[in-house]
Coordinates of C-alpha atoms and ligand atoms in Angstrom, one line a residue:
M1 CA -0.5 48.7 -12.6
H2 CA -2.9 48.9 -9.7
I3 CA -6.5 49.0 -10.9
I4 CA -9.0 50.3 -8.4
R5 CA -12.4 48.7 -8.9
R6 CA -15.1 50.7 -7.2
R7 CA -18.9 50.2 -7.3
G8 CA -20.9 53.0 -8.9
W9 CA -22.9 53.7 -5.7
E10 CA -23.5 57.4 -6.2
I11 CA -26.2 56.9 -8.7
P12 CA -28.4 53.9 -9.6
E13 CA -26.6 51.4 -11.8
H14 CA -29.1 51.8 -14.7
L15 CA -28.0 55.4 -15.1
V16 CA -24.4 54.5 -15.8
T17 CA -23.6 53.1 -19.3
P18 CA -22.0 49.8 -18.6
E19 CA -19.2 49.0 -20.9
A20 CA -20.9 45.9 -22.3
I21 CA -23.9 47.9 -23.3
A22 CA -21.8 50.6 -24.9
M23 CA -19.9 47.9 -26.8
N24 CA -23.1 46.3 -28.0
R25 CA -24.3 49.6 -29.3
R26 CA -21.1 50.0 -31.1
S27 CA -21.4 46.6 -32.7
L28 CA -24.9 47.6 -33.7
I29 CA -23.7 50.8 -35.4
K30 CA -21.4 48.9 -37.6
G31 CA -24.4 47.2 -39.2
V32 CA -26.4 50.4 -39.2
G33 CA -23.5 52.2 -40.9
A34 CA -24.4 50.9 -44.4
A35 CA -28.2 50.5 -43.9
G36 CA -28.4 53.9 -42.0
L37 CA -27.8 55.8 -45.2
L38 CA -30.8 54.2 -46.8
L39 CA -33.0 54.7 -43.8
A40 CA -32.0 58.4 -43.3
G41 CA -34.1 59.5 -46.3
G42 CA -37.3 58.5 -44.7
R43 CA -36.7 60.0 -41.3
A44 CA -36.7 63.4 -39.8
A45 CA -34.2 65.6 -41.6
M46 CA -31.2 67.2 -40.0
A47 CA -31.8 70.9 -40.4
N48 CA -29.9 73.7 -38.8
D49 CA -31.5 77.0 -37.9
P50 CA -30.4 79.5 -40.6
A51 CA -27.7 81.9 -39.5
P52 CA -25.9 84.9 -41.0
T53 CA -22.6 83.2 -40.5
D54 CA -23.5 80.0 -42.5
N55 CA -21.9 81.3 -45.6
L56 CA -18.5 81.7 -43.9
H57 CA -18.1 77.9 -44.2
P58 CA -15.9 76.1 -45.1
Y59 CA -13.2 77.7 -43.0
A60 CA -9.7 77.5 -44.3
R61 CA -7.9 74.3 -43.1
N62 CA -4.9 74.9 -40.7
A63 CA -2.5 72.1 -41.9
A64 CA -0.6 72.3 -38.6
Y65 CA -3.4 70.3 -37.0
T66 CA -3.8 67.1 -38.8
V67 CA -3.9 63.4 -38.0
E68 CA -2.5 60.4 -39.8
R69 CA -5.7 58.4 -39.3
E70 CA -8.6 58.3 -41.7
L71 CA -11.4 60.8 -41.1
T72 CA -14.5 59.1 -39.5
P73 CA -17.4 59.4 -42.0
E74 CA -20.1 61.9 -41.2
R75 CA -22.8 59.2 -41.6
I76 CA -21.2 57.5 -38.6
T77 CA -20.4 60.4 -36.3
S78 CA -23.7 62.2 -36.9
R79 CA -25.6 59.1 -35.7
Y80 CA -23.5 58.2 -32.7
N81 CA -23.5 60.9 -30.1
N82 CA -23.3 61.5 -26.4
F83 CA -25.7 64.4 -25.5
Y84 CA -27.4 63.4 -22.2
E85 CA -29.8 66.4 -22.5
F86 CA -31.5 64.5 -25.2
G87 CA -31.2 61.0 -23.8
T88 CA -28.8 58.4 -22.5
T89 CA -28.4 56.4 -25.7
K90 CA -26.1 57.2 -28.7
N91 CA -29.1 57.6 -30.9
I92 CA -30.3 61.1 -30.0
W93 CA -29.8 62.9 -33.3
E94 CA -33.5 63.2 -34.0
E95 CA -34.3 64.4 -30.5
A96 CA -31.5 67.0 -30.7
Q97 CA -33.2 68.7 -33.7
A98 CA -35.6 70.3 -31.2
L99 CA -32.7 72.5 -30.0
K100 CA -33.3 76.1 -31.2
T101 CA -29.8 77.4 -32.0
R102 CA -30.8 81.0 -33.2
P103 CA -31.0 83.5 -31.6
W104 CA -28.3 82.3 -29.2
T105 CA -26.3 84.4 -26.8
I106 CA -23.3 83.5 -24.6
K107 CA -22.9 85.1 -21.2
V108 CA -19.3 85.9 -20.1
D109 CA -19.0 86.7 -16.5
G110 CA -17.1 86.3 -13.2
L111 CA -13.5 87.6 -12.9
V112 CA -13.3 89.6 -16.2
E113 CA -12.6 93.3 -16.8
Q114 CA -16.3 93.7 -17.9
P115 CA -18.9 91.0 -18.0
F116 CA -20.8 90.9 -21.3
E117 CA -23.3 88.9 -23.4
I118 CA -22.6 88.3 -27.0
G119 CA -24.6 86.9 -29.9
I120 CA -23.1 83.7 -31.4
D121 CA -22.9 85.3 -34.9
D122 CA -21.2 88.4 -33.6
L123 CA -18.7 86.2 -31.8
I124 CA -18.0 83.9 -34.9
T125 CA -17.6 87.0 -37.1
A126 CA -15.0 88.5 -34.7
M127 CA -12.9 85.4 -34.2
P128 CA -10.0 84.0 -36.4
R129 CA -11.7 81.0 -38.0
E130 CA -10.1 77.8 -39.2
E131 CA -10.6 74.1 -39.7
R132 CA -8.5 71.6 -37.7
I133 CA -8.5 67.8 -37.9
Y134 CA -8.5 66.4 -34.4
R135 CA -8.9 63.0 -32.7
L136 CA -11.6 62.6 -30.0
R137 CA -11.2 59.8 -27.4
C138 CA -14.3 59.1 -25.4
V139 CA -13.9 57.8 -21.9
E140 CA -16.1 54.8 -23.0
A141 CA -13.1 53.6 -25.1
W142 CA -14.0 54.6 -28.6
G143 CA -12.4 57.2 -30.7
M144 CA -13.1 59.2 -33.9
T145 CA -11.2 61.7 -36.2
V146 CA -13.1 64.7 -37.5
P147 CA -12.5 68.1 -39.1
W148 CA -13.8 70.7 -36.7
S149 CA -14.4 74.3 -37.8
G150 CA -14.0 77.0 -35.2
F151 CA -11.5 79.3 -33.5
P152 CA -8.9 79.0 -30.8
M153 CA -10.1 79.3 -27.2
K154 CA -7.1 81.7 -26.8
A155 CA -8.7 84.2 -29.1
F156 CA -11.9 84.0 -27.0
L157 CA -9.8 84.6 -23.8
D158 CA -8.2 87.7 -25.4
R159 CA -11.8 89.0 -26.1
A160 CA -13.0 88.1 -22.6
K161 CA -10.1 89.8 -20.8
P162 CA -9.9 87.8 -17.5
L163 CA -8.5 89.4 -14.4
G164 CA -5.2 88.2 -13.0
S165 CA -7.1 86.7 -10.1
A166 CA -9.0 84.2 -12.4
K167 CA -7.6 80.7 -12.2
Y168 CA -10.3 78.6 -13.8
I169 CA -13.0 78.7 -16.4
R170 CA -16.4 77.2 -15.7
I171 CA -18.5 76.4 -18.8
E172 CA -22.2 75.7 -18.9
T173 CA -24.6 74.2 -21.4
F174 CA -28.2 75.5 -22.0
V175 CA -31.1 74.5 -19.7
D176 CA -34.5 73.9 -21.3
P177 CA -36.4 70.8 -20.1
R178 CA -39.3 71.7 -22.5
I179 CA -37.2 70.7 -25.5
A180 CA -34.5 68.5 -23.8
P181 CA -36.2 65.4 -22.3
G182 CA -33.0 64.4 -20.5
Q183 CA -33.3 67.5 -18.4
R184 CA -36.6 66.3 -17.1
R185 CA -34.6 63.6 -15.3
I186 CA -34.2 65.6 -12.2
W187 CA -31.6 63.3 -10.6
Y188 CA -29.0 64.6 -13.0
P189 CA -27.2 67.8 -11.8
W190 CA -28.2 70.0 -14.8
P191 CA -26.9 72.1 -16.4
Y192 CA -24.0 70.2 -17.9
V193 CA -20.9 71.9 -16.6
E194 CA -17.2 71.6 -17.4
G195 CA -14.1 73.4 -16.3
L196 CA -10.5 74.1 -17.3
T197 CA -7.6 76.0 -15.8
I198 CA -6.8 79.3 -17.6
A199 CA -3.5 77.7 -18.7
E200 CA -5.4 74.8 -20.3
A201 CA -7.8 77.1 -22.0
A202 CA -5.0 79.2 -23.4
N203 CA -3.2 76.1 -24.8
E204 CA -3.1 76.3 -28.6
L205 CA -5.1 73.0 -28.9
A206 CA -8.2 74.2 -27.0
F207 CA -10.7 75.0 -29.7
L208 CA -14.2 76.4 -29.8
V209 CA -16.2 74.6 -32.5
T210 CA -18.9 76.0 -34.6
G211 CA -18.8 73.6 -37.6
I212 CA -17.8 70.1 -38.7
Y213 CA -17.1 68.6 -42.2
G214 CA -16.9 72.1 -43.6
K215 CA -20.5 73.0 -42.6
P216 CA -22.2 74.7 -39.7
L217 CA -22.4 72.3 -36.7
P218 CA -25.4 70.1 -36.7
K219 CA -27.4 70.1 -33.5
Q220 CA -26.5 66.6 -32.2
Y221 CA -22.8 67.6 -32.1
G222 CA -23.6 70.5 -29.7
A223 CA -24.6 73.5 -32.0
P224 CA -24.1 76.3 -32.1
I225 CA -20.9 76.2 -30.2
R226 CA -19.0 73.5 -28.3
L227 CA -15.5 72.8 -27.1
A228 CA -12.9 70.4 -28.5
L229 CA -10.0 69.4 -26.1
P230 CA -8.4 66.5 -28.0
W231 CA -6.0 65.5 -25.2
K232 CA -8.7 65.0 -22.7
Y233 CA -11.5 62.4 -22.5
G234 CA -14.5 63.5 -24.7
F235 CA -16.8 64.4 -21.8
K236 CA -14.7 67.6 -21.2
S237 CA -15.7 68.8 -24.7
I238 CA -18.9 70.4 -23.6
K239 CA -21.7 71.1 -26.1
S240 CA -24.1 73.9 -26.7
I241 CA -22.4 76.5 -24.5
K242 CA -24.5 79.3 -23.0
R243 CA -22.2 80.7 -20.3
I244 CA -18.5 81.0 -19.6
S245 CA -17.4 82.2 -16.1
F246 CA -14.0 83.0 -14.8
T247 CA -13.4 81.9 -11.3
Q248 CA -10.9 81.4 -8.5
E249 CA -12.4 78.1 -7.4
R250 CA -12.0 74.9 -9.3
P251 CA -15.4 74.2 -10.9
K252 CA -17.1 70.8 -10.4
S253 CA -18.1 69.2 -13.6
F254 CA -21.5 67.4 -14.3
W255 CA -19.8 64.0 -14.2
E256 CA -17.8 64.8 -11.1
V257 CA -20.9 65.7 -9.2
L258 CA -22.7 62.6 -10.5
Q259 CA -19.9 60.1 -10.0
A260 CA -16.7 61.5 -8.3
A261 CA -15.3 58.0 -7.9
E262 CA -15.0 57.7 -11.7
Y263 CA -14.7 61.2 -13.2
G264 CA -12.6 64.1 -12.0
F265 CA -11.5 67.5 -13.0
W266 CA -8.4 66.8 -15.2
A267 CA -9.5 63.8 -17.2
N268 CA -6.4 63.6 -19.4
V269 CA -6.2 60.5 -21.7
N270 CA -3.9 57.9 -20.3
P271 CA -4.0 54.3 -21.6
E272 CA -2.2 53.0 -18.4
V273 CA -4.8 54.3 -16.0
A274 CA -7.9 52.1 -16.2
H275 CA -11.4 53.4 -15.6
P276 CA -12.7 51.7 -12.4
R277 CA -14.9 49.5 -14.6
W278 CA -12.9 49.0 -17.8
S279 CA -9.5 49.3 -19.4
Q280 CA -8.4 52.4 -21.3
A281 CA -5.5 50.6 -23.0
T282 CA -7.2 50.5 -26.4
E283 CA -10.0 52.1 -28.3
E284 CA -12.5 51.2 -30.9
V285 CA -12.2 53.2 -34.1
L286 CA -15.7 54.4 -34.7
G287 CA -17.2 52.9 -37.8
E288 CA -14.2 50.6 -38.4
G289 CA -14.9 48.0 -35.7
R290 CA -11.1 47.5 -35.0
R291 CA -9.3 48.4 -31.8
I292 CA -6.1 50.3 -31.7
P293 CA -3.8 51.3 -28.8
T294 CA -4.7 54.5 -27.0
Q295 CA -1.9 57.1 -26.7
L296 CA -0.9 59.2 -23.7
F297 CA -2.7 62.5 -23.9
N298 CA -4.4 61.0 -27.0
G299 CA -1.2 61.6 -28.9
Y300 CA -1.0 65.3 -28.1
G301 CA 1.6 65.2 -25.3
A302 CA 4.0 67.5 -27.2
Y303 CA 1.5 70.3 -26.9
V304 CA 0.2 69.8 -23.4
A305 CA 2.5 67.6 -21.2
D306 CA 4.2 70.7 -19.7
L307 CA 0.8 72.0 -18.4
Y308 CA 0.9 69.2 -15.8
K309 CA 4.5 69.5 -14.5
G310 CA 4.5 69.8 -10.8
L311 CA 0.9 68.5 -10.6
E312 CA 1.9 64.9 -10.3
K313 CA 0.0 64.5 -7.0
E314 CA -3.3 65.5 -8.6
R315 CA -5.6 62.9 -10.1
L316 CA -4.6 63.9 -13.7
W317 CA -6.2 60.9 -15.5
A318 CA -10.1 60.8 -15.6
Ligands
MTE401 N1 -21.9 68.1 -23.6 C1 -23.2 68.1 -23.1 N2 -23.7 69.3 -22.9 N3 -23.9 67.0 -22.8 C2 -23.3 65.7 -23.0 O1 -24.0 64.7 -22.7 N4 -21.3 64.4 -23.7 C3 -19.9 64.5 -23.7 C4 -19.4 65.6 -24.7 N5 -20.1 66.8 -24.4 C5 -22.0 65.7 -23.5 C6 -21.3 66.9 -23.9 C7 -19.3 63.2 -24.1 S1 -19.3 62.0 -23.0 C8 -18.6 63.0 -25.3 S2 -17.8 61.6 -25.7 C9 -18.7 64.1 -26.4 O2 -19.5 65.2 -26.0 C10 -19.3 63.4 -27.6 O3 -19.3 64.3 -28.7 P1 -20.0 63.8 -30.1 O4 -21.4 63.4 -29.8 O5 -19.9 65.0 -31.0 O6 -19.1 62.7 -30.6

């Protein structure tokens, strides 16, 4: 396989997480795993803003979406997050508690029958809720398995009623530099933006997440609502969504604007296509410290491979 090695010249090197540093942080978390539990008692508590939909949890599990791997424990996944709005390290869970998740509205606009704004609790109440166990594979070569609670993106599309001319969905995270210190770093192209084709969004795997481990979603995971796209690298799973727009043009994502040589629109998981700075052949199982082979489409090819037929000339893999 031909591996292209490019320098990350678009942004200063210190802004990109080099693999070695990412790996060291992961080694660190192994130690912290056990000790972390003891420490947590003395530190700022994780507390969600109370919401009228809290008591809908736990959502009923949909057994069709399960995984043969062990679930990654909450004590690990809740202390190891990527949420650049709150900092560039994995340890942002305390900073993220500053996010105010109620009241919270989502704007739906662009090529739809009728643009609208909807309160998060009205949306949750109206949607068909369920729990699904999914893998997540981060482009940094670690993976986790978690039970997300939420509803299919397809149900949201049916509510949004896009026009026939809509080809893409552009999704945007909140902007509030007063509470999100990362957003005071003006060299980043805030807000965090991600995009999908309408066909991808309508795929049965595309899932809007409002909870995890049978409870409302804690803030560091992207409360009150985020995406889960298990066949794509984790950066496509945008957190704390404020706006969803239907467009004719392909949206440019946050990472694509920042570093187009390394991150593109499609970002499907493929172990045979290396990141310009590291291999994607294997992944570290978060919290377990062992590496396992990565699978094409993160193991979800049966659901999604057909979406990419005829698109072989596109840069389909990160
Ligand atoms: N969404 C926003 N708004 N900001 C981010 O920095 N990071 C992404 C994605 N969604 C990110 C985001 C990346 S790189 C990954 S791997 C996942 O969130 C991590 O999700 P987790 O912290 O719940 O594991």
